[in-house]
PDB file of C-alpha atoms in Angstrom:
ATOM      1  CA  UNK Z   7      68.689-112.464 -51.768  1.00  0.00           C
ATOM      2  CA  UNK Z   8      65.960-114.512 -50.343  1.00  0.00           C
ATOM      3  CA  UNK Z   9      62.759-113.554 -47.879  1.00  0.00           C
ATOM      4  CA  UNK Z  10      63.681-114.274 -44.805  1.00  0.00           C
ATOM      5  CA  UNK Z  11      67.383-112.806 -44.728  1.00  0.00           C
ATOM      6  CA  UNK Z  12      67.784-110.566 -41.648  1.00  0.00           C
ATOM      7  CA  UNK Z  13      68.554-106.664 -42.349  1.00  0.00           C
ATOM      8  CA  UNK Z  14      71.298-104.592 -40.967  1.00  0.00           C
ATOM      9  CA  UNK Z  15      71.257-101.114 -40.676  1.00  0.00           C
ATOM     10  CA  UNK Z  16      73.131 -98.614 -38.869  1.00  0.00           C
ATOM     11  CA  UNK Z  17      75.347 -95.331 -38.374  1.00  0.00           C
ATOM     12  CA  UNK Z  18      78.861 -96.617 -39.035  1.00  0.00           C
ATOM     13  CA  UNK Z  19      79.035 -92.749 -36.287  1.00  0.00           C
ATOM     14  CA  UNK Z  20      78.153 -94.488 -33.561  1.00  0.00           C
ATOM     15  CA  UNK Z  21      74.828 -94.516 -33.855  1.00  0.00           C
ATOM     16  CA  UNK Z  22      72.011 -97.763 -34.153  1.00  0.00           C
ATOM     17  CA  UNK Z  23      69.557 -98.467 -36.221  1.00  0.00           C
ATOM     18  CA  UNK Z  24      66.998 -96.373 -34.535  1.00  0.00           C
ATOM     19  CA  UNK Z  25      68.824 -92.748 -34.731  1.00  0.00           C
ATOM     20  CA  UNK Z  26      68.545 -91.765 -38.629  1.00  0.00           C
ATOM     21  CA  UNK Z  27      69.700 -90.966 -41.194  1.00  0.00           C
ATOM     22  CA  UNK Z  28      71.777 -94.532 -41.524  1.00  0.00           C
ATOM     23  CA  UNK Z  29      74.420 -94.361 -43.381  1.00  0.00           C
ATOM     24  CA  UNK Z  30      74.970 -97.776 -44.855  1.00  0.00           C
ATOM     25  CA  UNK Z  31      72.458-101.473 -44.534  1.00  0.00           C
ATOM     26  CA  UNK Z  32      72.981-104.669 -46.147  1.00  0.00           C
ATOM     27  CA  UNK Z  33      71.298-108.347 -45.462  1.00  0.00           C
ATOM     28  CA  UNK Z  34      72.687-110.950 -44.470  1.00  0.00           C
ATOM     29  CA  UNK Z  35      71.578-115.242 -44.473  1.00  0.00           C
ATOM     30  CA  UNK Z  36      69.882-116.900 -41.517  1.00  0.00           C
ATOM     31  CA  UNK Z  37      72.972-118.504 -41.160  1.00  0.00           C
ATOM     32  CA  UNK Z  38      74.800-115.722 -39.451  1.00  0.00           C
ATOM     33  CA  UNK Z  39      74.180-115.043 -35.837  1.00  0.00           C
ATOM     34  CA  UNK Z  40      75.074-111.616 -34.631  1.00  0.00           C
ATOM     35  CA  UNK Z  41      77.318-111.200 -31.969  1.00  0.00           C
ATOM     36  CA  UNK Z  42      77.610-108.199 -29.692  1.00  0.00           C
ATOM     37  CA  UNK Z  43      79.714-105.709 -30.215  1.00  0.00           C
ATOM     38  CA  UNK Z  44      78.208-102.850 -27.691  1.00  0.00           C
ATOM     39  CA  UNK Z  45      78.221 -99.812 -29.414  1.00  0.00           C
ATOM     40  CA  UNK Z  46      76.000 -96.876 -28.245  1.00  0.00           C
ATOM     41  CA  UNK Z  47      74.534 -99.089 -25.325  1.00  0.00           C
ATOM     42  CA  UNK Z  48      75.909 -98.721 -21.228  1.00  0.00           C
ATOM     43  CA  UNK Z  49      77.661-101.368 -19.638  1.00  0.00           C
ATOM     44  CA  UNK Z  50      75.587-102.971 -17.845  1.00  0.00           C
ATOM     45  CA  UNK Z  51      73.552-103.502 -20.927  1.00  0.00           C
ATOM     46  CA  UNK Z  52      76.974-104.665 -22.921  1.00  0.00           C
ATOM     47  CA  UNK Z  53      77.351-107.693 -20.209  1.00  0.00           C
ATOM     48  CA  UNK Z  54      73.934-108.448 -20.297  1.00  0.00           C
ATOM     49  CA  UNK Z  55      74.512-109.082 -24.237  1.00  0.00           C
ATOM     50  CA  UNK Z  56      77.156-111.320 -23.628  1.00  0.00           C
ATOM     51  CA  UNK Z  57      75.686-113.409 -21.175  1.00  0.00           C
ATOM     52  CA  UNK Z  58      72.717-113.875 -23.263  1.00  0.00           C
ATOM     53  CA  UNK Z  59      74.902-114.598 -26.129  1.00  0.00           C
ATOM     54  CA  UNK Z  60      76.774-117.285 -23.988  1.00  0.00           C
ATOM     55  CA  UNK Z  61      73.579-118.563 -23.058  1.00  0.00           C
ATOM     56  CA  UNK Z  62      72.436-119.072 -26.359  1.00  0.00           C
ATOM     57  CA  UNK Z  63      75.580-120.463 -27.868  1.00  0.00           C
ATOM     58  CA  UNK Z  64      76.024-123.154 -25.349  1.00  0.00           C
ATOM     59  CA  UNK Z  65      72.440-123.534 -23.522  1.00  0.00           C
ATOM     60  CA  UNK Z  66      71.341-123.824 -20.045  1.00  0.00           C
ATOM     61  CA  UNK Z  67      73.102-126.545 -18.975  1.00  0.00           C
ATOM     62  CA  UNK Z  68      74.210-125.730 -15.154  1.00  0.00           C
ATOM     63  CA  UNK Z  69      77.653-128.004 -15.750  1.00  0.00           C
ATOM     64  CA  UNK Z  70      78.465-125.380 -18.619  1.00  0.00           C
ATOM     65  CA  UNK Z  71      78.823-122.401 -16.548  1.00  0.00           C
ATOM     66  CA  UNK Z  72      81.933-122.023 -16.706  1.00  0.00           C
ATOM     67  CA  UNK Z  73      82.508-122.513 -21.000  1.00  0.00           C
ATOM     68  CA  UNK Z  74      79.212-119.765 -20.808  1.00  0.00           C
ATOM     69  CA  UNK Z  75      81.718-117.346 -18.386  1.00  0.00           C
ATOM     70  CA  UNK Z  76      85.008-118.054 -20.918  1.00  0.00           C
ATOM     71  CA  UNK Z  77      82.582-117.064 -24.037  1.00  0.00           C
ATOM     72  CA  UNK Z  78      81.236-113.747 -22.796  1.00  0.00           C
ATOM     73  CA  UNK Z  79      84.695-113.021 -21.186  1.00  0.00           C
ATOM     74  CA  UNK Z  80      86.481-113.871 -24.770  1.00  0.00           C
ATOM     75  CA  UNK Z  81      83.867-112.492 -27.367  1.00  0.00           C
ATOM     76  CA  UNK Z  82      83.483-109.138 -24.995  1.00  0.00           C
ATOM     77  CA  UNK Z  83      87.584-108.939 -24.948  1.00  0.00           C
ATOM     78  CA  UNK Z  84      87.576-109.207 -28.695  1.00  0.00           C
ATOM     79  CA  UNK Z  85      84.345-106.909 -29.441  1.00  0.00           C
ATOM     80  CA  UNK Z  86      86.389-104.226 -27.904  1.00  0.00           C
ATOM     81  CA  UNK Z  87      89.387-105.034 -30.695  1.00  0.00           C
ATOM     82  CA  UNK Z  88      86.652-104.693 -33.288  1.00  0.00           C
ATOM     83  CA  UNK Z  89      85.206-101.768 -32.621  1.00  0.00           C
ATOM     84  CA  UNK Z  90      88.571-100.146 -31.752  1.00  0.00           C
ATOM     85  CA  UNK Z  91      89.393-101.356 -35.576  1.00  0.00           C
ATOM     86  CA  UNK Z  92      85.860 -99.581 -36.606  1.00  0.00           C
ATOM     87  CA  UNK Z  93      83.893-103.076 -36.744  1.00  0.00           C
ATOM     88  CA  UNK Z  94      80.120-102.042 -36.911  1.00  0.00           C
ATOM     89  CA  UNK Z  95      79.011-105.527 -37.095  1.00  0.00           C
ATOM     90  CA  UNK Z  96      80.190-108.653 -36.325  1.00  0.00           C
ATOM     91  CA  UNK Z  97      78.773-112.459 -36.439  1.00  0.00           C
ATOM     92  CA  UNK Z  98      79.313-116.268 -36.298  1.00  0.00           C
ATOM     93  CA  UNK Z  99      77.534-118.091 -39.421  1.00  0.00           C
ATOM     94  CA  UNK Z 100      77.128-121.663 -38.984  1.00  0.00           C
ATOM     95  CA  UNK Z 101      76.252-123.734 -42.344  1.00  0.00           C
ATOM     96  CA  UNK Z 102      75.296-127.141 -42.870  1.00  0.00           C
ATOM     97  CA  UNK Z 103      77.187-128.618 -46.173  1.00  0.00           C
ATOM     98  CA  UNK Z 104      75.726-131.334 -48.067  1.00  0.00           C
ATOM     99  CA  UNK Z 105      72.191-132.992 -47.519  1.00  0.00           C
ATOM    100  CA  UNK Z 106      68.708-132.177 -49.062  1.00  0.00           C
ATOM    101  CA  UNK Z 107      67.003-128.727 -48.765  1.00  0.00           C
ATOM    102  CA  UNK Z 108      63.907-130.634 -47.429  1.00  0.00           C
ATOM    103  CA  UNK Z 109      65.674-132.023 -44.545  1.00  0.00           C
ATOM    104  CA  UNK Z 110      65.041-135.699 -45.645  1.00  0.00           C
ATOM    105  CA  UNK Z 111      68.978-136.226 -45.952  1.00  0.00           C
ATOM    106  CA  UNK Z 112      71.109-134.721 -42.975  1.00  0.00           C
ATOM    107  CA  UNK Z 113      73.807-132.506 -43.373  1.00  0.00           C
ATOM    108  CA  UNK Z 114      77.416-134.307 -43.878  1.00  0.00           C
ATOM    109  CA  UNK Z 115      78.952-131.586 -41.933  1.00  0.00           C
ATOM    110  CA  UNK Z 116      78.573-128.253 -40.556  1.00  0.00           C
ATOM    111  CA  UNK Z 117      81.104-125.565 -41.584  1.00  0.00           C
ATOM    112  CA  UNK Z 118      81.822-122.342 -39.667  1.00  0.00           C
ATOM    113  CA  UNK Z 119      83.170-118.285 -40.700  1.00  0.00           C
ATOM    114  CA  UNK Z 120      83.168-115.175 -39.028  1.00  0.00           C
ATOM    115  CA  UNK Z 121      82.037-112.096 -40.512  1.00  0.00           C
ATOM    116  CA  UNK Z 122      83.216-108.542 -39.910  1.00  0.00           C
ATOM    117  CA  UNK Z 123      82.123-105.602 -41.197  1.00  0.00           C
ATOM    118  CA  UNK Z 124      83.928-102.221 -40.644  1.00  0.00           C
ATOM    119  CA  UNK Z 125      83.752 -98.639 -41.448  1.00  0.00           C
ATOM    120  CA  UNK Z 126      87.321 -96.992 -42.047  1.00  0.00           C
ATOM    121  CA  UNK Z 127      88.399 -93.250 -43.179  1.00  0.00           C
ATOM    122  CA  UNK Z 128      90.053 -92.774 -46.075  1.00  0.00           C
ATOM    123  CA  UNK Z 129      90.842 -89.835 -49.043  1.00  0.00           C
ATOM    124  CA  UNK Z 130      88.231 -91.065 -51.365  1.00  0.00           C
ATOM    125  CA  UNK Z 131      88.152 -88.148 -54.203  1.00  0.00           C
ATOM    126  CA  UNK Z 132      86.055 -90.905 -56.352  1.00  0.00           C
ATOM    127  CA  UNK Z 133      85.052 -94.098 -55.851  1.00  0.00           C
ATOM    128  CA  UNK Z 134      86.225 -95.749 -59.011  1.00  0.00           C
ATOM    129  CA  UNK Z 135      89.929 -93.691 -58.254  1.00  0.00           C
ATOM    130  CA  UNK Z 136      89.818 -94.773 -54.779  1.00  0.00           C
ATOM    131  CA  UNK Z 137      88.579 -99.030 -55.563  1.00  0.00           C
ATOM    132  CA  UNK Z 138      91.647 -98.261 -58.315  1.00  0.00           C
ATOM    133  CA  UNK Z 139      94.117 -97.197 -55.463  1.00  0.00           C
ATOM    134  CA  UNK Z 140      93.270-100.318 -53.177  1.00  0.00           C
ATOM    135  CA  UNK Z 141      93.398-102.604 -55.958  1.00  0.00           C
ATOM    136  CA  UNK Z 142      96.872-101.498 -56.880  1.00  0.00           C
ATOM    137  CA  UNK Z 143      98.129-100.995 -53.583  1.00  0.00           C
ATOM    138  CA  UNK Z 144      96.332-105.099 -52.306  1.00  0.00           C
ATOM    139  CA  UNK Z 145      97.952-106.210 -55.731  1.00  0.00           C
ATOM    140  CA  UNK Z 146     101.863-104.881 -54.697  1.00  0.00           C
ATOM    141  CA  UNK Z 147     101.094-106.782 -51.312  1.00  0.00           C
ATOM    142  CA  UNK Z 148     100.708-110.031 -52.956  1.00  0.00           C
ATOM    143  CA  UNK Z 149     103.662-109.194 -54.914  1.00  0.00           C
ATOM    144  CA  UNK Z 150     106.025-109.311 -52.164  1.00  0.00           C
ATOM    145  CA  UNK Z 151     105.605-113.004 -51.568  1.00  0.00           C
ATOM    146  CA  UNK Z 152     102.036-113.438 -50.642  1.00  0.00           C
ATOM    147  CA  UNK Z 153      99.431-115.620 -52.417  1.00  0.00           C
ATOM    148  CA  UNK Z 154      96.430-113.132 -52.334  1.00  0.00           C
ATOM    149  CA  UNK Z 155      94.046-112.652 -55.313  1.00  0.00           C
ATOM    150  CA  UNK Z 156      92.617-109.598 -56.180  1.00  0.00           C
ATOM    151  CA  UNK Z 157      90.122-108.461 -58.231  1.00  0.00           C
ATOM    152  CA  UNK Z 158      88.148-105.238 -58.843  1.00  0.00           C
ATOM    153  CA  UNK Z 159      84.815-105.878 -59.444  1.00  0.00           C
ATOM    154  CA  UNK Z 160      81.181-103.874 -59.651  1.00  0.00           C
ATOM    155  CA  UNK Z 161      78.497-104.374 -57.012  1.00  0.00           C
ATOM    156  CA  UNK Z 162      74.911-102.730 -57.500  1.00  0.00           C
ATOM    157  CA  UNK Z 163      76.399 -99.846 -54.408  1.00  0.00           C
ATOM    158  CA  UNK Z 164      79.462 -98.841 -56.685  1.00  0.00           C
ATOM    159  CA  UNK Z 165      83.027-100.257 -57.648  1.00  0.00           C
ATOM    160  CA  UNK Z 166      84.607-102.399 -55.136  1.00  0.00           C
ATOM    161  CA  UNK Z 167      88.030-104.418 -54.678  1.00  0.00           C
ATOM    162  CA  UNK Z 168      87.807-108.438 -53.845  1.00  0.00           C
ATOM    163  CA  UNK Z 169      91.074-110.296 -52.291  1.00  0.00           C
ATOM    164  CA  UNK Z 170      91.399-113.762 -51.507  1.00  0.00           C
ATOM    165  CA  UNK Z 171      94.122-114.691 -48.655  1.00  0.00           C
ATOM    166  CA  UNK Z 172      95.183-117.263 -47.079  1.00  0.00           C
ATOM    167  CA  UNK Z 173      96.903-117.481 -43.951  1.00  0.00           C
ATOM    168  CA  UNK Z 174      98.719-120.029 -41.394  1.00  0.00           C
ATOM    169  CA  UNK Z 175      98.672-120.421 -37.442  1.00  0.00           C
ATOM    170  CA  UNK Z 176     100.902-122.600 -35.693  1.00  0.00           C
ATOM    171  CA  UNK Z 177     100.878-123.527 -31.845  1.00  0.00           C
ATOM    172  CA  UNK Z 178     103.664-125.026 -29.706  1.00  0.00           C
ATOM    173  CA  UNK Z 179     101.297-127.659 -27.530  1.00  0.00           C
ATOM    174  CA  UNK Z 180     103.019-130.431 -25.107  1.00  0.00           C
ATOM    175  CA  UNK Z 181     102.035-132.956 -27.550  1.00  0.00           C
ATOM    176  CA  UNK Z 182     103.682-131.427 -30.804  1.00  0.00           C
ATOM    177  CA  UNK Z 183     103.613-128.430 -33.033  1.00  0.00           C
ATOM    178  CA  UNK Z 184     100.079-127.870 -34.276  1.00  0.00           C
ATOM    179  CA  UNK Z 185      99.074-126.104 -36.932  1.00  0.00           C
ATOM    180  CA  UNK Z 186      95.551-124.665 -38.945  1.00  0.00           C
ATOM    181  CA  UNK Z 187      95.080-122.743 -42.161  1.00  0.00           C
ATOM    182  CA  UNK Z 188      92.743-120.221 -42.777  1.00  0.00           C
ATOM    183  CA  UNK Z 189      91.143-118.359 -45.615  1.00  0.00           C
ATOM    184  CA  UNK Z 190      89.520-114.796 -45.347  1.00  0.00           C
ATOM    185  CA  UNK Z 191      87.247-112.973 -48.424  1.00  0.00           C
ATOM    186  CA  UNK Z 192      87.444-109.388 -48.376  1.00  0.00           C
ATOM    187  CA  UNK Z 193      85.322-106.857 -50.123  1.00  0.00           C
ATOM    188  CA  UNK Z 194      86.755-103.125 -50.068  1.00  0.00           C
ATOM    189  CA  UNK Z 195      83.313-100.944 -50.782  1.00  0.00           C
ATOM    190  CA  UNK Z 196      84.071 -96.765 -50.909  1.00  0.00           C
ATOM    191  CA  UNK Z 197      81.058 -94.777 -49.655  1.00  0.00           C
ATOM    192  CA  UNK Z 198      79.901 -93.370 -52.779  1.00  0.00           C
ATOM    193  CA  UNK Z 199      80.526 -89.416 -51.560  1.00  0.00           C
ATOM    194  CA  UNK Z 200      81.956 -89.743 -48.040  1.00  0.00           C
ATOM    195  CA  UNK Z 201      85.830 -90.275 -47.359  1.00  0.00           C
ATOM    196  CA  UNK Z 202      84.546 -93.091 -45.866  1.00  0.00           C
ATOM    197  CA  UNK Z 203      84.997 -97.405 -46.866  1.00  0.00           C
ATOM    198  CA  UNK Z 204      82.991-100.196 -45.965  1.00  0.00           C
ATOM    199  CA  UNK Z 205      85.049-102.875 -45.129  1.00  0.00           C
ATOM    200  CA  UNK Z 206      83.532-106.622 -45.398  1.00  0.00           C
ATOM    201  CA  UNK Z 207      85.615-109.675 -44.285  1.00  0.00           C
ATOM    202  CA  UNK Z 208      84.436-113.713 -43.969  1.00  0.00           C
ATOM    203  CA  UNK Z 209      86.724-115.725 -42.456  1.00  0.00           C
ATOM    204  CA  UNK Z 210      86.993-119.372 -42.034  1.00  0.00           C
ATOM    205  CA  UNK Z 211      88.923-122.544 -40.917  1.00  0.00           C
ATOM    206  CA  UNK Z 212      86.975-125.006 -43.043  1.00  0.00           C
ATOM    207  CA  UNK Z 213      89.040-123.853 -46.057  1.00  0.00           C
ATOM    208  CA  UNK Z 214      87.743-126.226 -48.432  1.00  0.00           C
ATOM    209  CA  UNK Z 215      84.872-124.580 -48.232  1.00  0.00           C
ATOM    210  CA  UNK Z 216      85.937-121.235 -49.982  1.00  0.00           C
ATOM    211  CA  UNK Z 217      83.947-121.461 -52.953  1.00  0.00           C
ATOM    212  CA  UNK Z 218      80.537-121.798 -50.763  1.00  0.00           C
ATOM    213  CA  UNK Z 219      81.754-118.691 -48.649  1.00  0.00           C
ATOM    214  CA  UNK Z 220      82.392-117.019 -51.751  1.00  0.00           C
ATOM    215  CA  UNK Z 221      79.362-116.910 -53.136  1.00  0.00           C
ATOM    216  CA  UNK Z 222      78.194-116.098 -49.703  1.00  0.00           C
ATOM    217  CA  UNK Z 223      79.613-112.647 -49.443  1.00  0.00           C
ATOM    218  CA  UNK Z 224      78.637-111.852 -53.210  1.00  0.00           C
ATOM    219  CA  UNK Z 225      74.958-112.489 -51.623  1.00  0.00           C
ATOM    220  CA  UNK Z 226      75.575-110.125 -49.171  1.00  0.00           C
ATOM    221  CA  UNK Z 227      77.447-107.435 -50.863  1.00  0.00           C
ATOM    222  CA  UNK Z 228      74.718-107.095 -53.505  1.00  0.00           C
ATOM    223  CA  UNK Z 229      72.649-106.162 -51.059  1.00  0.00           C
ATOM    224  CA  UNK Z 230      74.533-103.121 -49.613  1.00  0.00           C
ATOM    225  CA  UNK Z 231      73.208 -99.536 -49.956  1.00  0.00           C
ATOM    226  CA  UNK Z 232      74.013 -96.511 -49.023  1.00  0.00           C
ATOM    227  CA  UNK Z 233      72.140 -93.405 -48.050  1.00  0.00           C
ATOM    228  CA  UNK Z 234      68.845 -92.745 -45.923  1.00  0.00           C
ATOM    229  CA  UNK Z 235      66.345 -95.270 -46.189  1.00  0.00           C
ATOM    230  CA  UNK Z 236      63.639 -96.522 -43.868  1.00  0.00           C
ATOM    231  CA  UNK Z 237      65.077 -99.311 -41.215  1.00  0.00           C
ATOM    232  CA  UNK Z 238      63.186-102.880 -41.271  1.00  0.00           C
ATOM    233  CA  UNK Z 239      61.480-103.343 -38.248  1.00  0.00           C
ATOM    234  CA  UNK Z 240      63.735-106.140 -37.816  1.00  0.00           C
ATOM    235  CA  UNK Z 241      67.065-103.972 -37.869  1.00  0.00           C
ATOM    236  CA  UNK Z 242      66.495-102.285 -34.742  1.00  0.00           C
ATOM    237  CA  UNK Z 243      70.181-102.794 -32.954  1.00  0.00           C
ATOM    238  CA  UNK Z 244      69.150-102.210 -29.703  1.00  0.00           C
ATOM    239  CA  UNK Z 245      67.072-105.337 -29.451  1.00  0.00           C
ATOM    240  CA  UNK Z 246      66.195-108.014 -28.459  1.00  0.00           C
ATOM    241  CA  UNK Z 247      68.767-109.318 -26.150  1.00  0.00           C
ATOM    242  CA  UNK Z 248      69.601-112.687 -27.829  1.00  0.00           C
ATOM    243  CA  UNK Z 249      72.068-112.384 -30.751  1.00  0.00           C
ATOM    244  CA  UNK Z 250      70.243-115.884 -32.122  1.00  0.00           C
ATOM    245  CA  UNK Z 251      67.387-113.568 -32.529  1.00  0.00           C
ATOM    246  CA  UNK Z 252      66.239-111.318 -35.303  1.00  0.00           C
ATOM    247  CA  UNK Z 253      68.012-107.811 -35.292  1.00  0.00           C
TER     248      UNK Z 253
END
């Protein structure tokens, strides 16, 4: 992992950054920009998020209003889905594919994903039992007709489960069926000695792009640790106001 990568730490209780002991932190690239997800704040300060978030995604154009009103109304709708789910972070990583590092050659596209991370309970005895009990249990899934891949692997935090799936959408529009595929990356991380698992999921439309999102969220996931440890100043999760920003 790189300088420069922004920091994440928090309670996966309820709690931010700035009410210790956290419980689990990980980095993450510049890439990814955070998006709000109001836990532990009031709700005035929740719609003030959004709107800044809006604001930043689409600028301060005075014709764009109303795509700035539809964003905060649509990200705060599905913020509350995430953090009903246990979602302790969530953001929108936007990555330029192809060109020069230098910035001589442009970019010959920009790709998108969403990543989620989540906290869930579960009966985890051991960690390598529990990663065994996933794997087996993701692996009889994709035996009933799916096309997922999993894998146990090893990260630096403990033993993990990866799967690989695929999935469809399909819309009835006046001018004809319409249809996009997507791919999501999931890493299933137990706490080490809580009944607890850290949930990591990157999702994307831009499907030929899986490889580059894969290596993505092996960045990130070597990079998660649990326990107390002293929060970067830039994890603090109750500010600034703009996602865009450093957090």
């Amino acid at each position: 992992m790189t300088a420069g990568h922004d920091s994440w730490t928090a309670d996966p209780d309820g709690g931010t950054a700035t009410q210790p002991p956290p419980a689990v932190r990980f980095q993450v690239q510049p890439e990814f920009h955070a998006v709000p997800l109001g836990i532990g704040a009031d709700e005035d300060a929740v719609d003030e998020r959004f709107r800044q978030f809006a604001r930043d995604y689409w600028g301060e154009r005075e014709d764009l209003e109303p795509l700035r009103d539809l964003t905060a109304t649509m990200y705060a709708a599905n913020a509350e889905i995430l953090v009903e789910g246990g979602a302790v972070y969530n953001a929108l990583g936007i990555f330029p594919i192809g060109g020069s590092a230098d910035g001589s050659e442009l970019p010959e596209r920009i790709s998108r994903a969403t990543l989620t991370v989540s906290v869930r309970d579960v009966d985890n005895p051991d960690p390598h039992l529990t990663a065994a009990g996933i794997a087996e249990v993701l692996d009889k899934a994709a035996e009933g007709g799916g096309t997922d891949e999993v894998q146990p692997i090893t990260l630096p935090a403990g033993p993990a489960v990866l799967r690989i799936a695929g999935s469809r959408a399909v819309w009835e529009l006046p001018e004809g069926e319409q249809e996009r595929f997507f791919v999501r990356i999931e890493v299933w991380l137990p706490f080490p000695d809580e009944d607890r698992l850290l949930l990591l999921c990157l999702s994307t439309a831009d499907v030929q792009d899986l490889y580059h999102y894969q290596a993505v969220l092996a960045d990130i996931t070597d990079t998660v640790a649990f326990g107390e440890a002293e929060a970067p100043a830039s994890a603090d999760a109750t500010g600034p106001a703009s996602p865009f920003s450093s957090y």
